[in-house]
CSV table of C-alpha atoms and ligand atoms in Angstrom, one decimal:
chain,number,residue,atom,x,y,z
A,1,MET,CA,-0.1,0.0,-0.5
A,2,ALA,CA,1.7,3.5,-1.6
A,3,GLY,CA,2.5,5.9,1.9
A,4,GLU,CA,3.0,3.1,4.6
A,5,SER,CA,5.2,3.2,6.8
A,6,PRO,CA,8.7,1.3,7.2
A,7,LEU,CA,9.5,-0.5,9.5
A,8,SER,CA,11.1,1.7,12.5
A,9,ALA,CA,13.9,-0.6,13.3
A,10,PRO,CA,14.8,-2.8,9.5
A,11,GLY,CA,17.2,-4.8,11.6
A,12,PRO,CA,19.9,-6.4,9.7
A,13,VAL,CA,18.0,-8.6,6.4
A,14,LEU,CA,19.7,-11.0,4.2
A,15,LEU,CA,19.3,-12.7,0.9
A,16,LEU,CA,20.2,-15.4,0.2
A,17,GLY,CA,19.9,-16.8,-3.5
A,18,ALA,CA,21.6,-18.7,-6.7
A,19,PRO,CA,23.8,-15.4,-8.5
A,20,GLY,CA,21.0,-14.0,-10.9
A,21,ALA,CA,18.1,-15.0,-8.4
A,22,GLY,CA,16.8,-11.1,-8.0
A,23,LYS,CA,19.4,-10.7,-4.5
A,24,GLY,CA,20.7,-7.1,-5.8
A,25,THR,CA,17.0,-6.0,-7.9
A,26,GLN,CA,15.5,-7.0,-4.7
A,27,ALA,CA,18.3,-5.3,-2.2
A,28,LYS,CA,17.2,-2.1,-4.1
A,29,GLN,CA,14.0,-1.8,-3.8
A,30,LEU,CA,14.3,-3.1,-0.1
A,31,MET,CA,16.2,0.0,0.4
A,32,ALA,CA,14.5,2.6,-1.5
A,33,ALA,CA,11.6,1.7,0.6
A,34,TRP,CA,13.0,0.8,4.0
A,35,MET,CA,15.5,3.4,3.4
A,36,ILE,CA,18.8,0.5,5.3
A,37,PRO,CA,22.0,0.7,3.0
A,38,GLN,CA,22.6,-3.1,0.4
A,39,ILE,CA,25.9,-4.0,1.5
A,40,SER,CA,27.0,-5.8,-1.4
A,41,THR,CA,29.8,-8.5,-1.1
A,42,GLY,CA,29.7,-8.4,-5.2
A,43,ASP,CA,30.1,-3.7,-5.6
A,44,ILE,CA,32.3,-3.9,-2.8
A,45,LEU,CA,35.0,-5.1,-4.6
A,46,ARG,CA,34.2,-4.7,-7.8
A,47,GLY,CA,35.0,-0.8,-6.9
A,48,ASN,CA,38.3,-2.2,-5.5
A,49,VAL,CA,39.0,-3.6,-8.5
A,50,ALA,CA,37.9,-0.5,-10.1
A,51,ARG,CA,40.3,1.3,-7.3
A,52,GLN,CA,43.7,-0.5,-7.9
A,53,THR,CA,43.3,-1.2,-4.8
A,54,GLN,CA,44.9,-3.9,-2.6
A,55,LEU,CA,41.9,-5.8,-2.0
A,56,GLY,CA,41.1,-5.6,-5.6
A,57,MET,CA,43.7,-6.8,-7.1
A,58,ALA,CA,44.1,-9.3,-4.7
A,59,ALA,CA,40.8,-10.3,-5.3
A,60,LYS,CA,40.1,-9.9,-9.0
A,61,SER,CA,41.8,-12.7,-10.4
A,62,LEU,CA,39.7,-15.0,-7.9
A,63,MET,CA,36.1,-13.2,-9.7
A,64,ASP,CA,37.7,-12.6,-13.3
A,65,ARG,CA,37.5,-17.0,-13.0
A,66,GLY,CA,34.5,-16.9,-11.2
A,67,ASP,CA,35.8,-17.9,-8.1
A,68,LEU,CA,35.9,-17.1,-4.3
A,69,VAL,CA,38.0,-14.9,-2.6
A,70,GLY,CA,39.1,-15.7,0.7
A,71,ASP,CA,36.2,-15.4,3.8
A,72,ASP,CA,39.1,-13.3,5.8
A,73,LEU,CA,39.3,-10.9,3.6
A,74,VAL,CA,35.8,-10.7,2.7
A,75,ASN,CA,35.0,-10.8,7.1
A,76,SER,CA,37.1,-7.8,7.7
A,77,MET,CA,35.6,-5.8,4.7
A,78,VAL,CA,32.2,-7.0,6.1
A,79,ALA,CA,32.7,-6.1,9.1
A,80,ASP,CA,34.1,-2.4,8.2
A,81,ARG,CA,30.8,-1.8,6.3
A,82,LEU,CA,28.6,-2.8,9.0
A,83,ALA,CA,30.7,-0.6,12.0
A,84,GLN,CA,29.8,2.3,9.3
A,85,ALA,CA,26.8,4.7,11.0
A,86,ASP,CA,24.1,4.4,7.8
A,87,CYS,CA,24.0,1.0,9.6
A,88,VAL,CA,22.1,1.6,13.3
A,89,ARG,CA,18.4,1.3,12.1
A,90,GLY,CA,19.7,-2.3,9.7
A,91,TYR,CA,20.9,-2.8,6.3
A,92,ILE,CA,20.6,-5.4,3.9
A,93,LEU,CA,23.6,-7.9,3.1
A,94,ASP,CA,23.7,-9.2,0.2
A,95,GLY,CA,25.9,-11.9,-2.1
A,96,TYR,CA,27.1,-12.2,1.5
A,97,PRO,CA,27.3,-14.6,4.0
A,98,ARG,CA,28.8,-17.0,0.5
A,99,THR,CA,30.3,-19.9,3.0
A,100,LEU,CA,29.9,-21.9,6.8
A,101,GLN,CA,33.4,-20.0,7.8
A,102,GLN,CA,31.6,-15.9,6.5
A,103,ALA,CA,28.2,-17.4,8.3
A,104,ARG,CA,30.0,-18.5,11.4
A,105,TRP,CA,32.4,-15.3,11.8
A,106,LEU,CA,28.6,-13.5,11.4
A,107,ASP,CA,27.0,-16.0,14.0
A,108,ALA,CA,29.7,-14.6,16.3
A,109,HIS,CA,30.0,-10.9,15.4
A,110,PHE,CA,26.5,-10.5,16.6
A,111,GLN,CA,27.3,-12.9,19.3
A,112,ASN,CA,29.9,-9.7,20.7
A,113,LYS,CA,27.1,-7.0,20.2
A,114,GLN,CA,24.2,-9.4,20.8
A,115,ALA,CA,23.2,-6.0,23.8
A,116,GLU,CA,22.3,-3.6,20.8
A,117,THR,CA,22.0,-5.5,18.3
A,118,ILE,CA,18.3,-7.1,16.6
A,119,PRO,CA,18.8,-10.6,15.5
A,120,LEU,CA,19.4,-11.3,12.1
A,121,ILE,CA,16.5,-12.3,9.6
A,122,ALA,CA,17.3,-14.1,6.1
A,123,VAL,CA,14.7,-14.9,3.2
A,124,ASN,CA,16.3,-17.1,0.3
A,125,ILE,CA,15.3,-17.1,-3.5
A,126,ARG,CA,14.6,-19.1,-4.4
A,127,ILE,CA,14.8,-20.1,-8.7
A,128,SER,CA,15.4,-23.1,-11.7
A,129,TYR,CA,19.3,-23.1,-13.8
A,130,THR,CA,17.8,-22.6,-17.3
A,131,SER,CA,16.5,-19.2,-15.3
A,132,LEU,CA,19.4,-18.3,-13.6
A,133,MET,CA,21.7,-18.3,-17.4
A,134,ARG,CA,19.5,-16.6,-19.4
A,135,ARG,CA,18.7,-13.4,-15.8
A,136,ILE,CA,22.9,-13.3,-15.3
A,137,THR,CA,24.0,-14.3,-19.5
A,138,GLY,CA,21.7,-10.9,-20.4
A,139,ARG,CA,22.0,-9.2,-17.4
A,140,ARG,CA,23.3,-5.4,-18.5
A,141,THR,CA,24.2,-2.9,-15.6
A,142,CYS,CA,24.4,1.0,-15.8
A,143,PRO,CA,27.9,2.2,-14.9
A,144,VAL,CA,26.8,5.4,-14.3
A,145,CYS,CA,23.6,4.3,-12.0
A,146,GLN,CA,24.0,1.2,-11.2
A,147,ARG,CA,20.3,0.6,-12.8
A,148,ILE,CA,20.1,-4.2,-13.4
A,149,TYR,CA,18.4,-4.3,-16.5
A,150,ASN,CA,18.0,-8.1,-19.2
A,151,VAL,CA,18.1,-8.2,-22.6
A,152,HIS,CA,15.5,-11.0,-22.2
A,153,LEU,CA,13.5,-9.9,-19.3
A,154,GLN,CA,14.1,-6.7,-18.8
A,155,PRO,CA,15.5,-5.0,-21.9
A,156,PRO,CA,16.1,-0.7,-22.0
A,157,VAL,CA,14.8,1.0,-24.8
A,158,GLN,CA,16.7,1.9,-26.7
A,159,ASP,CA,19.0,-1.4,-27.9
A,160,GLY,CA,22.6,-1.4,-24.9
A,161,ILE,CA,21.5,1.9,-23.6
A,162,CYS,CA,20.1,3.4,-20.3
A,163,ASP,CA,17.1,4.7,-20.0
A,164,VAL,CA,17.2,7.1,-17.0
A,165,ASP,CA,21.0,8.8,-17.6
A,166,GLY,CA,21.3,7.5,-21.8
A,167,ALA,CA,24.9,5.9,-20.4
A,168,THR,CA,26.3,2.8,-22.6
A,169,LEU,CA,25.1,-0.8,-20.4
A,170,THR,CA,28.0,-2.9,-19.9
A,171,GLN,CA,28.2,-6.6,-18.9
A,172,ARG,CA,29.8,-7.8,-16.2
A,173,ALA,CA,32.3,-10.4,-17.2
A,174,ASP,CA,32.2,-13.0,-14.6
A,175,ASP,CA,28.0,-13.1,-16.7
A,176,LYS,CA,29.9,-14.9,-19.5
A,177,GLU,CA,28.4,-17.6,-20.0
A,178,GLU,CA,31.5,-19.9,-19.3
A,179,VAL,CA,32.0,-17.9,-16.4
A,180,VAL,CA,28.8,-18.6,-15.2
A,181,ALA,CA,29.5,-22.5,-15.0
A,182,GLU,CA,32.3,-21.5,-12.6
A,183,ARG,CA,30.5,-19.7,-10.1
A,184,MET,CA,27.3,-21.9,-10.1
A,185,LYS,CA,29.4,-24.6,-9.2
A,186,ALA,CA,31.3,-22.5,-6.2
A,187,TYR,CA,28.1,-22.0,-6.0
A,188,ASP,CA,26.6,-25.6,-5.5
A,189,SER,CA,29.6,-26.7,-2.9
A,190,LEU,CA,30.0,-24.1,-1.0
A,191,THR,CA,27.1,-21.1,-0.7
A,192,ALA,CA,24.2,-23.5,-0.4
A,193,PRO,CA,25.1,-24.9,3.1
A,194,VAL,CA,24.8,-21.4,4.1
A,195,ILE,CA,20.4,-21.7,3.5
A,196,ASP,CA,20.8,-24.8,5.9
A,197,HIS,CA,22.6,-23.5,7.6
A,198,TYR,CA,19.8,-20.2,8.5
A,199,ARG,CA,17.0,-22.9,8.2
A,200,ALA,CA,17.6,-24.9,11.0
A,201,GLN,CA,19.1,-21.4,12.7
A,202,GLY,CA,15.1,-20.5,11.9
A,203,ARG,CA,14.1,-16.9,11.3
A,204,PHE,CA,14.6,-17.9,7.6
A,205,ALA,CA,11.9,-18.3,5.0
A,206,GLU,CA,12.0,-18.7,1.2
A,207,VAL,CA,10.2,-16.8,-1.2
A,208,ASP,CA,10.2,-18.4,-5.7
A,209,GLY,CA,12.0,-15.5,-7.1
A,210,GLU,CA,10.3,-17.5,-10.6
A,211,GLN,CA,7.4,-14.4,-10.0
A,212,PRO,CA,7.5,-11.4,-11.7
A,213,VAL,CA,10.1,-8.4,-10.0
A,214,GLU,CA,6.7,-6.9,-7.7
A,215,LYS,CA,5.3,-10.8,-7.1
A,216,VAL,CA,8.9,-10.9,-5.7
A,217,PHE,CA,9.2,-7.9,-3.8
A,218,ALA,CA,6.0,-8.3,-1.8
A,219,ASP,CA,6.5,-11.9,-0.7
A,220,VAL,CA,9.6,-10.8,0.2
A,221,VAL,CA,8.7,-7.4,2.5
A,222,THR,CA,6.1,-9.8,3.3
A,223,GLN,CA,8.0,-12.7,4.6
A,224,LEU,CA,10.7,-9.8,6.5
A,225,ARG,CA,7.9,-8.2,8.1
A,226,ARG,CA,6.1,-11.8,9.3
A,227,LEU,CA,9.7,-12.8,10.5
A,228,ARG,CA,9.8,-9.4,12.5
A,229,GLY,CA,6.9,-10.3,14.1
A,230,GLN,CA,5.0,-6.9,12.8
A,231,ALA,CA,2.7,-9.4,9.9
A,232,GLY,CA,-0.6,-7.1,9.1
A,233,ALA,CA,1.2,-3.8,9.8
A,234,GLY,CA,-0.2,-2.0,7.4
A,235,GLY,CA,0.5,-2.7,3.5
A,236,VAL,CA,3.1,-4.9,2.0
A,237,ARG,CA,6.0,-2.1,3.0
B,1,AMP,P1,28.3,-11.1,-6.4
B,1,AMP,O1,28.3,-9.6,-7.2
B,1,AMP,O2,27.7,-10.9,-5.6
B,1,AMP,O3,27.8,-12.2,-8.5
B,1,AMP,O4,30.2,-10.9,-6.7
B,1,AMP,C1,31.1,-11.2,-7.9
B,1,AMP,C2,32.1,-12.2,-6.8
B,1,AMP,O5,32.3,-11.8,-6.1
B,1,AMP,C3,31.9,-13.8,-7.1
B,1,AMP,O6,31.3,-14.5,-7.3
B,1,AMP,C4,33.2,-14.1,-6.1
B,1,AMP,O7,34.5,-13.4,-6.7
B,1,AMP,C5,33.2,-12.3,-5.1
B,1,AMP,N1,32.3,-12.6,-4.4
B,1,AMP,C6,30.9,-11.0,-4.0
B,1,AMP,N2,30.6,-12.2,-2.4
B,1,AMP,C7,31.5,-12.8,-1.9
B,1,AMP,C8,31.7,-13.4,-0.5
B,1,AMP,N3,31.2,-13.3,0.1
B,1,AMP,N4,32.9,-14.0,-0.9
B,1,AMP,C9,33.7,-14.2,-1.6
B,1,AMP,N5,34.0,-13.8,-2.5
B,1,AMP,C10,32.8,-13.5,-2.8
């Protein structure tokens, strides 16, 4: 329902799901609706690669191959980000944790801060392998406003050009088909167990990611509200 106020304290939110499940798109909508930051470890790493920082240089070849960056590097990057002032009311972690080691690090991080922390809630966006491949290989991003398009599913009005600012859209190097296969292998062996980890902890829900973006968003918000014990607190937002 338009005009409804967002949750007063959304707290920490995890968006889980395979590459291409729509975590980034959903996180951006949630960020706008609830006014909390999206923390995408992939975006932070890509920013470091672009700026050629030490972290970026260590991560680049792994990312280009579709392999995961080391847990310690990513955990300390997340620790720095969570310490920033805009995370006080809550935040959306997108693409993290990606391994059980990262999930355990995050659990410990919360235990250390238990007194002031609202418990973490997690939503997994489920989607079939065929849909993932279509979404990832069709994905294009605007380098200026970061808007995400899909050449098959959500094309821009003019081929290859951002509707918002006219910039030329780009394809992530790791969205090319041969690298996607490696990323999916990493997901199956290392990240899928993270979903079971949070399912076992409770405060966990799943939504069907095959639906239109707006419907997925409505379901994500409904589940997050339910997990925060605020179901029915005024519309989907
Ligand atoms: P993403 O944009 O989330 O698909 O991430 C792009 C790439 O960044 C991944 O394929 C990994 O190489 C790296 N990456 C992002 N997040 C993580 C993470 N939590 N742990 C390890 N590597 C990551």
